[in-house]
Structure formats: structure tokens, C-alpha cells
Short mmCIF file of N, CA and C and ligand atoms in Angstrom, two decimals:
data_model
loop_
_atom_site.label_atom_id
_atom_site.label_comp_id
_atom_site.label_asym_id
_atom_site.label_seq_id
_atom_site.Cartn_x
_atom_site.Cartn_y
_atom_site.Cartn_z
N MET A 1 121.18 -55.67 26.34
CA MET A 1 121.61 -54.40 26.95
C MET A 1 122.60 -53.69 26.03
N ALA A 2 122.31 -52.46 25.67
CA ALA A 2 123.21 -51.69 24.80
C ALA A 2 124.44 -51.25 25.60
N ALA A 3 125.57 -51.20 24.94
CA ALA A 3 126.80 -50.78 25.64
C ALA A 3 126.74 -49.28 25.90
N ALA A 4 127.12 -48.88 27.10
CA ALA A 4 127.16 -47.46 27.43
C ALA A 4 128.29 -46.80 26.63
N THR A 5 128.02 -45.60 26.14
CA THR A 5 129.04 -44.87 25.37
C THR A 5 130.19 -44.47 26.28
N THR A 6 131.40 -44.66 25.78
CA THR A 6 132.58 -44.29 26.56
C THR A 6 133.46 -43.30 25.81
N GLU A 7 133.14 -43.09 24.56
CA GLU A 7 134.04 -42.34 23.68
C GLU A 7 134.15 -40.87 24.11
N VAL A 8 135.40 -40.35 24.03
CA VAL A 8 135.62 -38.91 24.21
C VAL A 8 135.48 -38.28 22.83
N ARG A 9 134.41 -37.53 22.62
CA ARG A 9 134.14 -36.99 21.29
C ARG A 9 134.67 -35.57 21.11
N PHE A 10 134.84 -34.86 22.20
CA PHE A 10 135.26 -33.46 22.13
C PHE A 10 136.42 -33.25 23.09
N SER A 11 137.44 -32.54 22.62
CA SER A 11 138.55 -32.24 23.52
C SER A 11 138.18 -31.02 24.34
N SER A 12 138.76 -30.92 25.53
CA SER A 12 138.49 -29.78 26.40
C SER A 12 139.74 -29.52 27.23
N SER A 13 139.68 -28.48 28.03
CA SER A 13 140.82 -28.13 28.88
C SER A 13 140.84 -28.90 30.19
N VAL A 14 139.88 -29.82 30.39
CA VAL A 14 139.90 -30.64 31.61
C VAL A 14 141.12 -31.55 31.55
N LYS A 15 142.01 -31.36 32.53
CA LYS A 15 143.32 -32.00 32.44
C LYS A 15 143.29 -33.41 33.04
N LEU A 16 142.65 -34.31 32.31
CA LEU A 16 142.65 -35.74 32.64
C LEU A 16 143.00 -36.45 31.35
N SER A 17 143.59 -37.63 31.45
CA SER A 17 143.96 -38.33 30.22
C SER A 17 142.71 -38.80 29.48
N GLU A 18 142.86 -39.03 28.19
CA GLU A 18 141.75 -39.52 27.37
C GLU A 18 141.23 -40.85 27.92
N ASP A 19 142.17 -41.70 28.37
CA ASP A 19 141.80 -43.00 28.92
C ASP A 19 140.97 -42.85 30.20
N THR A 20 141.41 -41.93 31.06
CA THR A 20 140.65 -41.68 32.30
C THR A 20 139.26 -41.14 31.97
N LYS A 21 139.21 -40.15 31.07
CA LYS A 21 137.90 -39.58 30.70
C LYS A 21 136.97 -40.66 30.17
N SER A 22 137.50 -41.51 29.31
CA SER A 22 136.68 -42.56 28.71
C SER A 22 136.12 -43.51 29.77
N LYS A 23 136.98 -43.91 30.73
CA LYS A 23 136.51 -44.83 31.79
C LYS A 23 135.49 -44.15 32.70
N VAL A 24 135.70 -42.88 32.97
CA VAL A 24 134.76 -42.14 33.84
C VAL A 24 133.43 -41.94 33.10
N ILE A 25 133.50 -41.63 31.80
CA ILE A 25 132.27 -41.46 31.01
C ILE A 25 131.46 -42.77 31.02
N GLU A 26 132.14 -43.89 30.97
CA GLU A 26 131.44 -45.18 31.01
C GLU A 26 130.67 -45.34 32.32
N VAL A 27 131.32 -45.00 33.44
CA VAL A 27 130.65 -45.09 34.75
C VAL A 27 129.47 -44.12 34.80
N LEU A 28 129.70 -42.89 34.33
CA LEU A 28 128.64 -41.87 34.37
C LEU A 28 127.44 -42.29 33.53
N ASN A 29 127.67 -42.76 32.31
CA ASN A 29 126.53 -43.13 31.47
C ASN A 29 125.77 -44.34 32.02
N ALA A 30 126.48 -45.25 32.68
CA ALA A 30 125.79 -46.40 33.29
C ALA A 30 124.86 -45.91 34.41
N ARG A 31 125.35 -45.00 35.23
CA ARG A 31 124.54 -44.50 36.34
C ARG A 31 123.44 -43.54 35.84
N LEU A 32 123.70 -42.87 34.72
CA LEU A 32 122.65 -42.02 34.11
C LEU A 32 121.46 -42.88 33.70
N ALA A 33 121.73 -44.05 33.12
CA ALA A 33 120.65 -44.95 32.70
C ALA A 33 119.81 -45.35 33.92
N ASP A 34 120.45 -45.71 35.02
CA ASP A 34 119.72 -46.08 36.24
C ASP A 34 118.83 -44.93 36.71
N THR A 35 119.40 -43.74 36.70
CA THR A 35 118.71 -42.58 37.28
C THR A 35 117.48 -42.20 36.46
N VAL A 36 117.63 -42.18 35.13
CA VAL A 36 116.49 -41.84 34.27
C VAL A 36 115.41 -42.92 34.38
N ASP A 37 115.83 -44.19 34.40
CA ASP A 37 114.88 -45.30 34.52
C ASP A 37 114.11 -45.21 35.84
N LEU A 38 114.86 -45.04 36.95
CA LEU A 38 114.19 -45.02 38.26
C LEU A 38 113.26 -43.83 38.39
N LYS A 39 113.63 -42.69 37.80
CA LYS A 39 112.74 -41.52 37.89
C LYS A 39 111.36 -41.85 37.31
N THR A 40 111.33 -42.56 36.20
CA THR A 40 110.03 -42.89 35.61
C THR A 40 109.27 -43.89 36.49
N GLN A 41 110.00 -44.77 37.18
CA GLN A 41 109.34 -45.73 38.07
C GLN A 41 108.75 -45.02 39.28
N VAL A 42 109.49 -44.03 39.81
CA VAL A 42 108.98 -43.30 40.97
C VAL A 42 107.75 -42.48 40.57
N LYS A 43 107.76 -41.93 39.37
CA LYS A 43 106.57 -41.22 38.86
C LYS A 43 105.38 -42.18 38.76
N HIS A 44 105.65 -43.42 38.32
CA HIS A 44 104.58 -44.42 38.25
C HIS A 44 103.95 -44.60 39.64
N ALA A 45 104.80 -44.70 40.66
CA ALA A 45 104.30 -44.85 42.04
C ALA A 45 103.53 -43.60 42.46
N HIS A 46 104.05 -42.43 42.13
CA HIS A 46 103.39 -41.14 42.45
C HIS A 46 101.98 -41.09 41.85
N TRP A 47 101.85 -41.56 40.64
CA TRP A 47 100.54 -41.50 39.96
C TRP A 47 99.56 -42.56 40.46
N ASN A 48 100.07 -43.75 40.78
CA ASN A 48 99.18 -44.91 40.95
C ASN A 48 98.96 -45.39 42.37
N VAL A 49 99.70 -44.82 43.33
CA VAL A 49 99.54 -45.30 44.72
C VAL A 49 98.09 -45.07 45.19
N LYS A 50 97.58 -46.04 46.00
CA LYS A 50 96.23 -45.96 46.56
C LYS A 50 96.32 -46.21 48.06
N GLY A 51 95.23 -45.90 48.76
CA GLY A 51 95.14 -46.23 50.18
C GLY A 51 95.09 -45.01 51.08
N ILE A 52 95.00 -45.29 52.38
CA ILE A 52 94.73 -44.26 53.37
C ILE A 52 95.84 -43.21 53.45
N HIS A 53 97.06 -43.62 53.09
CA HIS A 53 98.18 -42.66 53.14
C HIS A 53 98.47 -42.07 51.76
N PHE A 54 97.47 -42.11 50.88
CA PHE A 54 97.67 -41.68 49.50
C PHE A 54 98.41 -40.35 49.39
N PHE A 55 97.87 -39.31 50.03
CA PHE A 55 98.39 -37.98 49.70
C PHE A 55 99.84 -37.81 50.15
N GLN A 56 100.11 -38.30 51.35
CA GLN A 56 101.48 -38.18 51.89
C GLN A 56 102.49 -38.90 50.99
N LEU A 57 102.14 -40.10 50.54
CA LEU A 57 103.06 -40.86 49.68
C LEU A 57 103.12 -40.27 48.28
N HIS A 58 101.99 -39.82 47.76
CA HIS A 58 101.95 -39.15 46.45
C HIS A 58 102.95 -37.99 46.44
N GLU A 59 102.98 -37.21 47.50
CA GLU A 59 103.89 -36.07 47.60
C GLU A 59 105.34 -36.52 47.80
N LEU A 60 105.54 -37.51 48.68
CA LEU A 60 106.90 -38.00 48.93
C LEU A 60 107.51 -38.56 47.64
N PHE A 61 106.74 -39.36 46.92
CA PHE A 61 107.27 -39.96 45.68
C PHE A 61 107.62 -38.86 44.68
N ASP A 62 106.82 -37.80 44.64
CA ASP A 62 107.13 -36.73 43.68
C ASP A 62 108.42 -36.01 44.05
N SER A 63 108.67 -35.85 45.35
CA SER A 63 109.92 -35.18 45.75
C SER A 63 111.12 -36.06 45.40
N ILE A 64 110.97 -37.38 45.54
CA ILE A 64 112.08 -38.29 45.17
C ILE A 64 112.31 -38.25 43.66
N ALA A 65 111.23 -38.21 42.88
CA ALA A 65 111.38 -38.11 41.42
C ALA A 65 112.10 -36.82 41.04
N ALA A 66 111.78 -35.73 41.73
CA ALA A 66 112.45 -34.45 41.43
C ALA A 66 113.94 -34.53 41.75
N HIS A 67 114.28 -35.22 42.84
CA HIS A 67 115.72 -35.37 43.17
C HIS A 67 116.42 -36.18 42.08
N LEU A 68 115.77 -37.24 41.60
CA LEU A 68 116.38 -38.07 40.55
C LEU A 68 116.55 -37.27 39.25
N GLU A 69 115.59 -36.40 38.97
CA GLU A 69 115.69 -35.52 37.79
C GLU A 69 116.94 -34.63 37.92
N ASP A 70 117.10 -34.02 39.08
CA ASP A 70 118.29 -33.16 39.31
C ASP A 70 119.57 -33.99 39.20
N GLN A 71 119.54 -35.20 39.75
CA GLN A 71 120.74 -36.05 39.74
C GLN A 71 121.09 -36.48 38.32
N SER A 72 120.08 -36.74 37.49
CA SER A 72 120.37 -37.14 36.11
C SER A 72 121.04 -35.98 35.38
N ASP A 73 120.62 -34.76 35.68
CA ASP A 73 121.24 -33.59 35.06
C ASP A 73 122.70 -33.42 35.49
N LEU A 74 122.96 -33.64 36.77
CA LEU A 74 124.34 -33.56 37.29
C LEU A 74 125.24 -34.57 36.57
N ILE A 75 124.73 -35.81 36.44
CA ILE A 75 125.53 -36.88 35.83
C ILE A 75 125.75 -36.58 34.34
N ALA A 76 124.67 -36.24 33.64
CA ALA A 76 124.76 -36.02 32.19
C ALA A 76 125.70 -34.86 31.88
N GLU A 77 125.63 -33.81 32.68
CA GLU A 77 126.47 -32.65 32.39
C GLU A 77 127.93 -32.89 32.77
N ARG A 78 128.17 -33.84 33.67
CA ARG A 78 129.56 -34.23 33.93
C ARG A 78 130.10 -35.00 32.72
N VAL A 79 129.27 -35.82 32.09
CA VAL A 79 129.69 -36.52 30.86
C VAL A 79 130.13 -35.50 29.82
N THR A 80 129.33 -34.47 29.62
CA THR A 80 129.66 -33.50 28.56
C THR A 80 130.85 -32.63 28.95
N GLN A 81 131.04 -32.38 30.23
CA GLN A 81 132.25 -31.65 30.66
C GLN A 81 133.51 -32.42 30.31
N LEU A 82 133.40 -33.73 30.27
CA LEU A 82 134.56 -34.59 29.95
C LEU A 82 134.67 -34.85 28.44
N GLY A 83 133.77 -34.26 27.66
CA GLY A 83 133.86 -34.40 26.21
C GLY A 83 133.08 -35.58 25.65
N GLY A 84 132.23 -36.20 26.47
CA GLY A 84 131.46 -37.35 26.01
C GLY A 84 130.05 -36.96 25.59
N ILE A 85 129.31 -37.97 25.15
CA ILE A 85 127.91 -37.80 24.79
C ILE A 85 127.08 -38.45 25.91
N ALA A 86 126.17 -37.68 26.47
CA ALA A 86 125.32 -38.19 27.55
C ALA A 86 124.17 -39.00 26.94
N ASN A 87 124.05 -40.26 27.39
CA ASN A 87 123.01 -41.16 26.86
C ASN A 87 121.82 -41.17 27.81
N GLY A 88 120.97 -40.16 27.71
CA GLY A 88 119.92 -40.04 28.72
C GLY A 88 118.50 -40.08 28.20
N THR A 89 118.28 -40.60 26.98
CA THR A 89 116.88 -40.70 26.54
C THR A 89 116.22 -41.88 27.25
N ALA A 90 114.89 -41.89 27.22
CA ALA A 90 114.15 -43.00 27.85
C ALA A 90 114.55 -44.33 27.23
N ARG A 91 114.73 -44.37 25.91
CA ARG A 91 115.07 -45.63 25.25
C ARG A 91 116.47 -46.09 25.62
N GLN A 92 117.41 -45.13 25.69
CA GLN A 92 118.78 -45.50 26.10
C GLN A 92 118.78 -45.99 27.55
N ALA A 93 118.03 -45.30 28.40
CA ALA A 93 117.97 -45.70 29.80
C ALA A 93 117.38 -47.10 29.93
N ALA A 94 116.30 -47.37 29.19
CA ALA A 94 115.66 -48.69 29.28
C ALA A 94 116.63 -49.79 28.83
N ALA A 95 117.46 -49.50 27.84
CA ALA A 95 118.39 -50.51 27.34
C ALA A 95 119.54 -50.77 28.31
N ASP A 96 119.98 -49.73 29.02
CA ASP A 96 121.23 -49.85 29.80
C ASP A 96 121.02 -49.92 31.32
N SER A 97 119.82 -49.68 31.81
CA SER A 97 119.60 -49.61 33.26
C SER A 97 119.87 -50.94 33.96
N THR A 98 120.39 -50.87 35.18
CA THR A 98 120.56 -52.06 36.02
C THR A 98 119.45 -52.16 37.07
N ILE A 99 118.49 -51.22 37.02
CA ILE A 99 117.37 -51.25 37.97
C ILE A 99 116.35 -52.30 37.50
N LYS A 100 115.83 -53.06 38.47
CA LYS A 100 114.80 -54.07 38.15
C LYS A 100 113.55 -53.40 37.59
N GLU A 101 112.83 -54.12 36.72
CA GLU A 101 111.54 -53.63 36.26
C GLU A 101 110.64 -53.38 37.47
N TYR A 102 109.73 -52.40 37.34
CA TYR A 102 108.88 -52.04 38.47
C TYR A 102 107.92 -53.18 38.83
N ASP A 103 107.45 -53.18 40.08
CA ASP A 103 106.45 -54.15 40.53
C ASP A 103 105.07 -53.61 40.15
N PHE A 104 104.54 -54.07 39.03
CA PHE A 104 103.26 -53.53 38.55
C PHE A 104 102.06 -54.11 39.29
N ASN A 105 102.31 -55.03 40.23
CA ASN A 105 101.23 -55.51 41.11
C ASN A 105 101.06 -54.59 42.33
N ALA A 106 101.98 -53.66 42.52
CA ALA A 106 101.90 -52.78 43.68
C ALA A 106 100.67 -51.89 43.56
N VAL A 107 99.89 -51.80 44.63
CA VAL A 107 98.69 -50.97 44.65
C VAL A 107 98.73 -50.03 45.86
N LYS A 108 98.80 -50.63 47.05
CA LYS A 108 98.75 -49.84 48.27
C LYS A 108 100.12 -49.23 48.58
N GLY A 109 100.10 -48.25 49.47
CA GLY A 109 101.32 -47.51 49.79
C GLY A 109 102.50 -48.39 50.14
N GLU A 110 102.27 -49.37 51.03
CA GLU A 110 103.39 -50.19 51.49
C GLU A 110 104.02 -50.98 50.34
N ASP A 111 103.18 -51.43 49.39
CA ASP A 111 103.72 -52.16 48.22
C ASP A 111 104.66 -51.25 47.43
N HIS A 112 104.22 -50.02 47.21
CA HIS A 112 105.06 -49.10 46.42
C HIS A 112 106.32 -48.73 47.19
N VAL A 113 106.18 -48.52 48.53
CA VAL A 113 107.37 -48.17 49.32
C VAL A 113 108.39 -49.31 49.24
N ARG A 114 107.93 -50.56 49.39
CA ARG A 114 108.86 -51.71 49.31
C ARG A 114 109.52 -51.78 47.94
N ALA A 115 108.74 -51.58 46.89
CA ALA A 115 109.30 -51.65 45.53
C ALA A 115 110.36 -50.57 45.34
N LEU A 116 110.08 -49.38 45.86
CA LEU A 116 111.02 -48.26 45.65
C LEU A 116 112.25 -48.40 46.53
N VAL A 117 112.10 -48.93 47.75
CA VAL A 117 113.26 -49.16 48.61
C VAL A 117 114.26 -50.07 47.91
N GLN A 118 113.75 -51.15 47.32
CA GLN A 118 114.64 -52.11 46.65
C GLN A 118 115.38 -51.43 45.49
N ARG A 119 114.65 -50.66 44.71
CA ARG A 119 115.24 -50.07 43.49
C ARG A 119 116.10 -48.85 43.80
N LEU A 120 115.68 -48.03 44.73
CA LEU A 120 116.51 -46.89 45.12
C LEU A 120 117.78 -47.38 45.84
N GLY A 121 117.65 -48.49 46.55
CA GLY A 121 118.83 -49.09 47.19
C GLY A 121 119.87 -49.51 46.15
N THR A 122 119.40 -50.11 45.06
CA THR A 122 120.31 -50.48 43.97
C THR A 122 121.02 -49.24 43.43
N LEU A 123 120.24 -48.18 43.18
CA LEU A 123 120.83 -46.95 42.64
C LEU A 123 121.83 -46.33 43.62
N ALA A 124 121.45 -46.25 44.89
CA ALA A 124 122.31 -45.61 45.89
C ALA A 124 123.63 -46.37 46.04
N ASN A 125 123.55 -47.70 46.04
CA ASN A 125 124.76 -48.48 46.25
C ASN A 125 125.65 -48.50 45.02
N ALA A 126 125.06 -48.39 43.83
CA ALA A 126 125.87 -48.26 42.61
C ALA A 126 126.56 -46.89 42.58
N ALA A 127 125.86 -45.86 43.04
CA ALA A 127 126.47 -44.51 43.11
C ALA A 127 127.60 -44.51 44.14
N ARG A 128 127.39 -45.23 45.24
CA ARG A 128 128.42 -45.32 46.30
C ARG A 128 129.69 -45.97 45.73
N LYS A 129 129.51 -47.03 44.95
CA LYS A 129 130.65 -47.71 44.34
C LYS A 129 131.33 -46.77 43.32
N ALA A 130 130.53 -45.97 42.64
CA ALA A 130 131.08 -45.04 41.63
C ALA A 130 131.95 -43.96 42.27
N ILE A 131 131.69 -43.62 43.55
CA ILE A 131 132.57 -42.66 44.25
C ILE A 131 133.98 -43.23 44.27
N ASP A 132 134.09 -44.47 44.70
CA ASP A 132 135.41 -45.12 44.80
C ASP A 132 136.03 -45.32 43.42
N ASP A 133 135.22 -45.82 42.48
CA ASP A 133 135.76 -46.14 41.15
C ASP A 133 136.30 -44.90 40.45
N THR A 134 135.55 -43.81 40.47
CA THR A 134 136.01 -42.61 39.76
C THR A 134 137.11 -41.90 40.55
N GLY A 135 137.08 -42.02 41.88
CA GLY A 135 138.17 -41.47 42.69
C GLY A 135 139.48 -42.17 42.39
N LYS A 136 139.42 -43.51 42.29
CA LYS A 136 140.64 -44.28 41.99
C LYS A 136 141.14 -43.98 40.58
N LEU A 137 140.23 -43.63 39.68
CA LEU A 137 140.65 -43.26 38.31
C LEU A 137 141.31 -41.87 38.29
N GLY A 138 141.19 -41.13 39.39
CA GLY A 138 141.85 -39.83 39.49
C GLY A 138 140.95 -38.66 39.16
N ASP A 139 139.63 -38.90 39.06
CA ASP A 139 138.70 -37.80 38.79
C ASP A 139 137.90 -37.50 40.06
N GLN A 140 138.50 -36.69 40.92
CA GLN A 140 137.86 -36.39 42.22
C GLN A 140 136.59 -35.56 42.05
N ALA A 141 136.52 -34.78 40.97
CA ALA A 141 135.31 -33.96 40.76
C ALA A 141 134.10 -34.86 40.47
N THR A 142 134.31 -35.91 39.65
CA THR A 142 133.21 -36.85 39.40
C THR A 142 132.90 -37.64 40.67
N ALA A 143 133.94 -38.00 41.43
CA ALA A 143 133.70 -38.70 42.71
C ALA A 143 132.82 -37.82 43.61
N ASP A 144 133.05 -36.50 43.56
CA ASP A 144 132.25 -35.58 44.37
C ASP A 144 130.79 -35.53 43.89
N VAL A 145 130.60 -35.58 42.56
CA VAL A 145 129.23 -35.66 42.01
C VAL A 145 128.53 -36.89 42.58
N PHE A 146 129.23 -38.02 42.58
CA PHE A 146 128.61 -39.26 43.09
C PHE A 146 128.44 -39.23 44.60
N THR A 147 129.31 -38.50 45.30
CA THR A 147 129.13 -38.34 46.75
C THR A 147 127.83 -37.59 47.02
N GLU A 148 127.61 -36.52 46.27
CA GLU A 148 126.38 -35.72 46.43
C GLU A 148 125.14 -36.59 46.14
N ILE A 149 125.24 -37.37 45.07
CA ILE A 149 124.10 -38.21 44.67
C ILE A 149 123.85 -39.30 45.73
N THR A 150 124.91 -39.90 46.23
CA THR A 150 124.76 -40.97 47.24
C THR A 150 124.14 -40.41 48.51
N ARG A 151 124.61 -39.23 48.91
CA ARG A 151 124.07 -38.62 50.14
C ARG A 151 122.58 -38.35 49.98
N ALA A 152 122.17 -37.81 48.84
CA ALA A 152 120.75 -37.52 48.60
C ALA A 152 119.93 -38.81 48.50
N ALA A 153 120.48 -39.82 47.83
CA ALA A 153 119.74 -41.08 47.66
C ALA A 153 119.60 -41.79 49.01
N ASP A 154 120.66 -41.74 49.84
CA ASP A 154 120.57 -42.35 51.18
C ASP A 154 119.48 -41.66 52.01
N LYS A 155 119.36 -40.35 51.86
CA LYS A 155 118.33 -39.62 52.63
C LYS A 155 116.94 -40.02 52.16
N ASP A 156 116.76 -40.13 50.83
CA ASP A 156 115.46 -40.55 50.30
C ASP A 156 115.15 -42.00 50.70
N LEU A 157 116.19 -42.84 50.76
CA LEU A 157 115.99 -44.22 51.23
C LEU A 157 115.49 -44.22 52.66
N TRP A 158 116.08 -43.38 53.49
CA TRP A 158 115.63 -43.25 54.89
C TRP A 158 114.16 -42.84 54.94
N PHE A 159 113.77 -41.84 54.14
CA PHE A 159 112.38 -41.38 54.12
C PHE A 159 111.43 -42.51 53.74
N LEU A 160 111.88 -43.39 52.83
CA LEU A 160 111.04 -44.54 52.44
C LEU A 160 111.06 -45.63 53.50
N GLU A 161 112.26 -46.00 53.95
CA GLU A 161 112.40 -47.16 54.84
C GLU A 161 111.79 -46.91 56.21
N ALA A 162 111.73 -45.64 56.64
CA ALA A 162 111.12 -45.34 57.94
C ALA A 162 109.65 -45.79 57.97
N HIS A 163 109.00 -45.86 56.80
CA HIS A 163 107.61 -46.35 56.74
C HIS A 163 107.51 -47.83 57.07
N LEU A 164 108.63 -48.54 56.92
CA LEU A 164 108.60 -50.01 57.10
C LEU A 164 109.23 -50.42 58.43
N GLN A 165 109.80 -49.45 59.15
CA GLN A 165 110.51 -49.76 60.39
C GLN A 165 109.66 -49.45 61.61
N GLY A 166 110.05 -49.96 62.75
CA GLY A 166 109.40 -49.62 64.02
C GLY A 166 108.13 -50.41 64.25
FE1 FE2 B 1 102.13 -35.05 39.87
#
């Protein structure tokens, strides 16, 4: 696993200490890797799901992938606002992600829903922890970015998990 970049490369008028910026950039780049990685996994599910509920799940998975795309942009641009370098290429994400490799045996809708619940749960709970971690570091704006991401990820988790409940 490659180390996430933490360095502050550019100075800016954002009034946080260099040490705080560096620690926050580390959290942001770690979660950026998860988000970019999971987006490609959700696209895999969107493309390959089979079965009687194909169309509904094909559409649902695409909406979740679009949310992850937006979230990766929010995270990456917060890195650059703090003067860091956003590590968001597919290769960087693959090296640094904490998301499990996809279940390539998944075929039917329920298999893909279960695989995505597990992986989106990892992402949502890491983002939830990042709210506290960046808030304690004194960067409430980044904590707010992670609050927005957690709220959206929790909603997408609900949309997935409702298929497995009841
Ligand atoms: Fe598509």
C-alpha cells in the first residue's frame, strides 16, 4: 500500500497550521482512494448485474456511482484548498484504498447488493470517523465535507439494504 500524500505543497490564506493541514490532507487522500476505488466497483455492478430486477438495479447502481463521483470531487478539491496534491488516479486509488476487492462471483442482483452493502458500509463508516478526526484537528470545514459525504453514503446504504430487509 502506497503512503497517502500529506505534504502541504502550496501556501494559501486558509488560516490553519501547516501541521493541521498536513494531517487533514492525509485523512482526505485516504478517503479519496476509497471513493475512487468504490466508484469503479459500483460501475462494475451497474454493467454486469443480471436477473429479473436488472433494470431497477442497473439504474440504482449508476446513481450511487454518480454520487461517489461527486464525493471524490469534493474530497479532492478540499485537498487542493489546503495546498496539497490530490491523489485520485485509478492507480493511486488501487494502491491506497481500504475497500475490499469486489466479489467477482456476483451475478444476480442480490449478490451485487450484498457486495456493495459491505463495501459502501466500509466507506460510510470511514467517512463518519473522518468527521470526528478532522473536527478534532480544528478543520470544521473538512468535517462538514465528511458530514455531507456520510449523510449521502448512509442514504445510498439504505437504498441498497432495503432490498435485503423485510
Ligand atoms: Fe451506464
